[in-house]
mmCIF file of C-alpha atoms in Angstrom:
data_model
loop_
_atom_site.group_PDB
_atom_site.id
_atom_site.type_symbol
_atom_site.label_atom_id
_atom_site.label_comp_id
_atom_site.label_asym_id
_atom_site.label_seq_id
_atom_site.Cartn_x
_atom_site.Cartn_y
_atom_site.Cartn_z
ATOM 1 C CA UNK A 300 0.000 0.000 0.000
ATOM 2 C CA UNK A 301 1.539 3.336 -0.754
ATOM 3 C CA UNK A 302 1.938 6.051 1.583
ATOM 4 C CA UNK A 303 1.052 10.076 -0.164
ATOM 5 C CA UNK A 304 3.719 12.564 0.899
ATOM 6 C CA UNK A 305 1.402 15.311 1.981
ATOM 7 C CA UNK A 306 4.927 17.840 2.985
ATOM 8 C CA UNK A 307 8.019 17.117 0.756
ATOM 9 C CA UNK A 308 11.318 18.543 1.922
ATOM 10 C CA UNK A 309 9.621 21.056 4.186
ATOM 11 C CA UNK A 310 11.666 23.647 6.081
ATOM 12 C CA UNK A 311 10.538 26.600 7.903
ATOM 13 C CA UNK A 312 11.790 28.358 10.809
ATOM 14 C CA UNK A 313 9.424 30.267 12.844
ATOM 15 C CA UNK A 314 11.906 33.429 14.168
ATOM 16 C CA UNK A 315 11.205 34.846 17.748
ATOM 17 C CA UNK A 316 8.489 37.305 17.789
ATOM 18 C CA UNK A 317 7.494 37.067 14.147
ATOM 19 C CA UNK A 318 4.187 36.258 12.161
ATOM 20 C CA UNK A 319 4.598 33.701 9.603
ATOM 21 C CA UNK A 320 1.786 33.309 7.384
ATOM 22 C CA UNK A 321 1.534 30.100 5.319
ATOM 23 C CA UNK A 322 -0.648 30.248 2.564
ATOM 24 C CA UNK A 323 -1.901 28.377 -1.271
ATOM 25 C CA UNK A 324 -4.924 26.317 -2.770
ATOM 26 C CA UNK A 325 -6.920 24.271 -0.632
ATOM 27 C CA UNK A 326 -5.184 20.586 -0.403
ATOM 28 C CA UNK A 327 -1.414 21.630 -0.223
ATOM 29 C CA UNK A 328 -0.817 20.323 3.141
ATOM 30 C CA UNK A 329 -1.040 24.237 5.109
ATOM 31 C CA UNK A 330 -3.136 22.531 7.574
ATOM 32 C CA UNK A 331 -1.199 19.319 8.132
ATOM 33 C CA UNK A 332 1.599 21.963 9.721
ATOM 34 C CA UNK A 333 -0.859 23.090 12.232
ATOM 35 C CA UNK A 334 -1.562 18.954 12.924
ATOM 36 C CA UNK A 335 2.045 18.182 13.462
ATOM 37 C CA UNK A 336 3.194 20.686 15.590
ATOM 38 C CA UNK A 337 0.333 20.182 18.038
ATOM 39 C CA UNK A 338 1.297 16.397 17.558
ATOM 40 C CA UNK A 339 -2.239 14.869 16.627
ATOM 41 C CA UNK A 340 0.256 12.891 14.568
ATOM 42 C CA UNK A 341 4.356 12.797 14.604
ATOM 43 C CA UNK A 342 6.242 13.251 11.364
ATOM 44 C CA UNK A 343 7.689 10.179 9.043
ATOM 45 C CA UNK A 344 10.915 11.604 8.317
ATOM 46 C CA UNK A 345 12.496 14.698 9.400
ATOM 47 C CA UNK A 346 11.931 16.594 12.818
ATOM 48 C CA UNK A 347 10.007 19.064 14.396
ATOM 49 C CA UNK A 348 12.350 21.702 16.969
ATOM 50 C CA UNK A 349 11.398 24.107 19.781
ATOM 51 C CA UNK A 350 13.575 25.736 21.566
ATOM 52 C CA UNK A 351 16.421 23.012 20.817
ATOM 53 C CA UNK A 352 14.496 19.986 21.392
ATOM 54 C CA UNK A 353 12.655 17.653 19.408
ATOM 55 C CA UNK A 354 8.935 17.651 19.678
ATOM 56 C CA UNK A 355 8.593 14.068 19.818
ATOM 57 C CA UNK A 356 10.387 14.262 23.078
ATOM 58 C CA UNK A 357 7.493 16.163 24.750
ATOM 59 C CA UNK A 358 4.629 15.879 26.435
ATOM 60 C CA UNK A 359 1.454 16.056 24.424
ATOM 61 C CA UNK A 360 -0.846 17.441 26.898
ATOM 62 C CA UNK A 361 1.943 19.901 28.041
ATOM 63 C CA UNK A 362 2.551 21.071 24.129
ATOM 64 C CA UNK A 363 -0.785 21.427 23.682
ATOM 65 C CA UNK A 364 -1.653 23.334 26.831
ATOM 66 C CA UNK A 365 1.326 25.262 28.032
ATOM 67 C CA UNK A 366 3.437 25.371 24.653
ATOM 68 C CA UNK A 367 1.306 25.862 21.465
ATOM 69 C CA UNK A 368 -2.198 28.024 21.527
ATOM 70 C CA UNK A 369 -4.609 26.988 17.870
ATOM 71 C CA UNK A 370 -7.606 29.214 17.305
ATOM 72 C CA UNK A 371 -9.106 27.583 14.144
ATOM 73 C CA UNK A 372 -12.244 28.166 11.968
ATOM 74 C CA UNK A 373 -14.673 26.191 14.422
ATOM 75 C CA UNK A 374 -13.492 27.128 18.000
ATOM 76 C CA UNK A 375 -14.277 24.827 20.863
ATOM 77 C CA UNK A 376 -16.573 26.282 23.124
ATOM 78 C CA UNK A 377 -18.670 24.757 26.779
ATOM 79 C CA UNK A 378 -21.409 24.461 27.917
ATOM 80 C CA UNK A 379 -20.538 27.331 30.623
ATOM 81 C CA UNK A 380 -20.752 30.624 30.778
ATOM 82 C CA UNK A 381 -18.604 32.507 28.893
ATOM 83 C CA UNK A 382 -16.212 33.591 31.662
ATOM 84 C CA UNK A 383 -15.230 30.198 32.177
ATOM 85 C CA UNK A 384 -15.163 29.371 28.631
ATOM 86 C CA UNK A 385 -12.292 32.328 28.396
ATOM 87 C CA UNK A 386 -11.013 30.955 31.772
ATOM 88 C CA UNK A 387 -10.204 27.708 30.403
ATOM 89 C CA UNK A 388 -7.071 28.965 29.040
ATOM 90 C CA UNK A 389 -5.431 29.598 32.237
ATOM 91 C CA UNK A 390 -7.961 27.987 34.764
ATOM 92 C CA UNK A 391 -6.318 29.879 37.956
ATOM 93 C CA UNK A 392 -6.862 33.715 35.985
ATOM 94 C CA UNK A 393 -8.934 36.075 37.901
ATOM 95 C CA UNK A 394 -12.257 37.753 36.845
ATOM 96 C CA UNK A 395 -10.454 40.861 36.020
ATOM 97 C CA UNK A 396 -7.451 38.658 33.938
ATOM 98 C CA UNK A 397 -10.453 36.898 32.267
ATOM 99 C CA UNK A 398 -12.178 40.908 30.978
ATOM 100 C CA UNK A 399 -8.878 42.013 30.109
ATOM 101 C CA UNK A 400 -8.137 39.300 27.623
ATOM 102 C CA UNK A 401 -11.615 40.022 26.373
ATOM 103 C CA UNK A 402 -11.375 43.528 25.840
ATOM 104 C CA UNK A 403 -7.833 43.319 23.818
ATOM 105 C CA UNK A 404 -9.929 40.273 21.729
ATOM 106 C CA UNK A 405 -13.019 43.191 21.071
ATOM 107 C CA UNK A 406 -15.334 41.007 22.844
ATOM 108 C CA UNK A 407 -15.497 42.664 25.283
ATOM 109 C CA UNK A 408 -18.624 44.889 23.995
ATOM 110 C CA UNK A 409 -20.776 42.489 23.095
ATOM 111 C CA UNK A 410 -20.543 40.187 26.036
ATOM 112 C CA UNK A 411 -21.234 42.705 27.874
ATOM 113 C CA UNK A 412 -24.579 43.597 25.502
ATOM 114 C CA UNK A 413 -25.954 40.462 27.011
ATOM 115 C CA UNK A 414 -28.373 40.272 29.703
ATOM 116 C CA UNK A 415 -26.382 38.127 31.905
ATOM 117 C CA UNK A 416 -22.494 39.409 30.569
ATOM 118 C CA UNK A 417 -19.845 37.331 31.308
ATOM 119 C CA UNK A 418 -21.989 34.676 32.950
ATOM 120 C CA UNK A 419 -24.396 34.476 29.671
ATOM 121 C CA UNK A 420 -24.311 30.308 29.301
ATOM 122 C CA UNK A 421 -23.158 28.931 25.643
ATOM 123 C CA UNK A 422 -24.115 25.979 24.110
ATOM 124 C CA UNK A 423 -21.503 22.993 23.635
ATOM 125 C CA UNK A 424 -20.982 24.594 19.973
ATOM 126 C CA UNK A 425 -21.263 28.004 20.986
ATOM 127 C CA UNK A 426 -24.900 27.648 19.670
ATOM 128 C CA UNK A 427 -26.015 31.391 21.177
ATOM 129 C CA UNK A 428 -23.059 33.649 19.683
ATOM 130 C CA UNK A 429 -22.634 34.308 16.170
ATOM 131 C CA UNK A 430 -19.524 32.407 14.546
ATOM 132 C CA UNK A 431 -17.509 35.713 14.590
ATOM 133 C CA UNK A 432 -18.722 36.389 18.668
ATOM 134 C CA UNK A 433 -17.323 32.680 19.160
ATOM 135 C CA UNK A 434 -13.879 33.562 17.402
ATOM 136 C CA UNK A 435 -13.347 36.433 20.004
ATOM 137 C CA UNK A 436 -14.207 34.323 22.895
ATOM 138 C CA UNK A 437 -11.846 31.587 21.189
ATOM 139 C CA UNK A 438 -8.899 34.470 20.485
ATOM 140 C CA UNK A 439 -9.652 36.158 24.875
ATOM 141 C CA UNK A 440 -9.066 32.297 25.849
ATOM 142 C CA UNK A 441 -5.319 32.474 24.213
ATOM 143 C CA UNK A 442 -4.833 35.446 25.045
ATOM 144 C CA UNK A 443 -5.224 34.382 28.340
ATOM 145 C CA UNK A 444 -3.410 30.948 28.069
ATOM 146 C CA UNK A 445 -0.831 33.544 27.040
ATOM 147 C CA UNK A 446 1.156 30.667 24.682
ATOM 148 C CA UNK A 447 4.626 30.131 23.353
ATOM 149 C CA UNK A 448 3.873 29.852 19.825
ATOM 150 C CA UNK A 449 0.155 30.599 18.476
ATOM 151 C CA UNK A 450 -1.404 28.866 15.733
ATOM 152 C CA UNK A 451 -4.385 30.683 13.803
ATOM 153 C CA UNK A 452 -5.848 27.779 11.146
ATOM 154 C CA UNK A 453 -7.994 29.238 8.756
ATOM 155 C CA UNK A 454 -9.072 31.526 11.409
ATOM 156 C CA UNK A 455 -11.215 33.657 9.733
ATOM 157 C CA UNK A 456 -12.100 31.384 6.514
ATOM 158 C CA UNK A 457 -15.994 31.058 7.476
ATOM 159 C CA UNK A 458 -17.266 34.777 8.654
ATOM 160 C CA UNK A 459 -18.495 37.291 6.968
ATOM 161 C CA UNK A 460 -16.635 40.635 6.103
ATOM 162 C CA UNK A 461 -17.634 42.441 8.803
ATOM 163 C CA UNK A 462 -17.042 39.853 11.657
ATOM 164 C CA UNK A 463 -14.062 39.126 9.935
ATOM 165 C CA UNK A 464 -12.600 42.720 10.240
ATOM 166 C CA UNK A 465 -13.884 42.202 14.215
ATOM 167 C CA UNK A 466 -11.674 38.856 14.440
ATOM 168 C CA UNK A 467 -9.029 40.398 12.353
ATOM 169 C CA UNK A 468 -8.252 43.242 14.497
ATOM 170 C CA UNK A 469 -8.140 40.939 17.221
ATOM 171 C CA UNK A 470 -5.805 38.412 16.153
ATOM 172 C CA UNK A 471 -3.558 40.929 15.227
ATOM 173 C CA UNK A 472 -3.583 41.909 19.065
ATOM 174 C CA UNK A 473 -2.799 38.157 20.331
ATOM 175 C CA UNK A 474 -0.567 37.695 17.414
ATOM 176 C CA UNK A 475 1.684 40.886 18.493
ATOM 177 C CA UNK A 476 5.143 40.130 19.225
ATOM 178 C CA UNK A 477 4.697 36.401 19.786
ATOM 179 C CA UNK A 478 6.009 33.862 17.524
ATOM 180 C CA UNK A 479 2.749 33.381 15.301
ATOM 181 C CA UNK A 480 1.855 30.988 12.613
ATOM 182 C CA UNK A 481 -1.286 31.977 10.386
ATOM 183 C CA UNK A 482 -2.252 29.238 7.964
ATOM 184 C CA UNK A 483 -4.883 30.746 5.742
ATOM 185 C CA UNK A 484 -6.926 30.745 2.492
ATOM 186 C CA UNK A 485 -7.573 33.821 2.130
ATOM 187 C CA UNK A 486 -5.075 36.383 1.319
ATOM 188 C CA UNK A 487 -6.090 39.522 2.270
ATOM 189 C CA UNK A 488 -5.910 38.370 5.150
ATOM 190 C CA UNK A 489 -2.011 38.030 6.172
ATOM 191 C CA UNK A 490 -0.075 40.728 4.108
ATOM 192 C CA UNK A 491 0.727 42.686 7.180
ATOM 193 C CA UNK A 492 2.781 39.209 8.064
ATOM 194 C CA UNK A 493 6.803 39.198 8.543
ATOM 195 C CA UNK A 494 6.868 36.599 6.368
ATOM 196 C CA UNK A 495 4.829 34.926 3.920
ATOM 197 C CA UNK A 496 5.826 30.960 2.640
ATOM 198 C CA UNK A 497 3.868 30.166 -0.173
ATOM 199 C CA UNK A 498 2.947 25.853 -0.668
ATOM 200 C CA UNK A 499 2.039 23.808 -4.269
ATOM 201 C CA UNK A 500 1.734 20.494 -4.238
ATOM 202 C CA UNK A 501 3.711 20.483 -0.109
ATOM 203 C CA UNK A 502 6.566 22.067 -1.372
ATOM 204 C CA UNK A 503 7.645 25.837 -0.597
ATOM 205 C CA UNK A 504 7.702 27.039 -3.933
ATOM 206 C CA UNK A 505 7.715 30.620 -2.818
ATOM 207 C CA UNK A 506 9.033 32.861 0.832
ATOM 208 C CA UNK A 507 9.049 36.612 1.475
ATOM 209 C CA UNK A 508 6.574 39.888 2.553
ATOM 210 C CA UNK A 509 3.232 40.609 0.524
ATOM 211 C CA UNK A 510 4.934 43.265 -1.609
ATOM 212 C CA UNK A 511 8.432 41.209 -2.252
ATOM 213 C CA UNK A 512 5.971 38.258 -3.381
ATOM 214 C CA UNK A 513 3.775 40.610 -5.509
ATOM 215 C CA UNK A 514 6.770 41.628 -7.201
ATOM 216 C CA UNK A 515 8.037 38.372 -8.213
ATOM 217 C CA UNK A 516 4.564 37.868 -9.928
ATOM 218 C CA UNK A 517 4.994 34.122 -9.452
ATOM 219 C CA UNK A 518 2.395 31.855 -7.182
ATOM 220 C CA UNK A 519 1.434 34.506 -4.732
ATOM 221 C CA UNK A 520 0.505 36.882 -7.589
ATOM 222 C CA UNK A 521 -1.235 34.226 -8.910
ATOM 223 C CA UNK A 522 -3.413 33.496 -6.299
ATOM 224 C CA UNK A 523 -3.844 37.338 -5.329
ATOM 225 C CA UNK A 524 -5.181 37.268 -8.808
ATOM 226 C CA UNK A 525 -7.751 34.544 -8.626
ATOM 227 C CA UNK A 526 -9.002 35.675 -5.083
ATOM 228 C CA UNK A 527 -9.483 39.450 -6.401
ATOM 229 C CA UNK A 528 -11.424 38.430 -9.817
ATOM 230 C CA UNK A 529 -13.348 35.536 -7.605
ATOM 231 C CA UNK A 530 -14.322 38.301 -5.187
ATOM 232 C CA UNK A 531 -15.377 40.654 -8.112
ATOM 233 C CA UNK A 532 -17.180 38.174 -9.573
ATOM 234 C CA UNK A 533 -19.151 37.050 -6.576
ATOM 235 C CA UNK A 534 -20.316 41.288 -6.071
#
């Protein structure tokens, strides 16, 4: 039975403090990075490094709670109110910790727009906030966790323009000075990152900032293309 190589002869370096956005089609493996550094599944060949040491060497539960923050397109959230479902990123943070992570996410305003505020009660899937209400609560909860290295996996891919300028904004906030990793779809959505790596077919076929890439008028202008005349299109 054959094994498909999903990432050929990947290397990227995430540099301290940086955004690095990885972007391309939909199938090109931008997500599988995201898998394998939280280790839902180790590597065949290769290695993964933090800090010096291999990945495979550490704890999963510790990676994935004290190491690594992911805020994807479908957040997580409890059936709790929506204090604790911020609190769950650092389960010992005080009320106050908890509303200052939410204001710096901009959800602060609307929690507090409901009834009941922070201690409104969600459903298991977030059932009673909009999908772009849920992001913020998602984005407060790392902010509080307060993570090593963030992850932000199609983060914004299923809002609409407005929530996603709301959610925007706010990952930009969490994102600041940390080392950040935004895997994304759409484009206009990471060229204020450091650096941009560009995948086809799980190779890096293209690295450098939004205007360097535009430049080269290669893949990245490619896809800027597409996404502007799809957008056009679609008005």
């Amino acid at each position: 039975m054959s094994t498909q190589v999903i990432l050929k002869d990947f290397n990227l370096t995430l540099p301290p403090g940086k955004v690095v956005a990885v972007v391309g089609s939909s199938g090109n493996g931008k997500s599988t990075i995201a898998a394998l550094l939280m280790r839902f599944y180790d590597v065949n060949s290769g290695s993964i490094i933090i800090d010096g040491v291999d990945i495979k060497k550490l704890d999963q539960t510790w990676l994935r709670k004290r190491v690594i923050g992911l805020i994807n397109q479908e957040p997580i959230l409890f059936a709790m109110s929506i204090l604790e479902n911020i609190r769950y990123g650092k389960p010992e943070a005080t009320d106050i910790e908890v509303i200052e992570a939410a204001k710096i996410a901009n959800a602060d305003s609307f929690i507090t727009s409901f009834p009941n505020g922070y201690n409104t009660i969600v459903g298991e899937r977030g059932v009673t906030v909009s999908g772009g209400q849920k992001q913020r609560i998602a984005i407060a909860r790392a902010i509080l966790k307060n993570p090593a290295i963030l992850i932000l996996d199609e983060a914004t891919s299923a809002l609409d323009t407005e929530s996603e300028m709301h959610v925007q904004s706010a990952l930009e906030s969490v994102s600041n000075g940390k080392n950040s990793l935004v895997i994304a779809h759409r484009l206009s959505t990471v060229k204020n990152a450091d650096i941009i790596v560009v995948l086809n077919k799980g190779e890096i076929v293209e690295v450098g900032d939004h205007n360097t890439l535009l430049q080269k008028k290669g893949f990245y202008w490619n896809l800027m293309n597409q996404q502007t005349s799809d957008k056009a299109n679609a008005a």
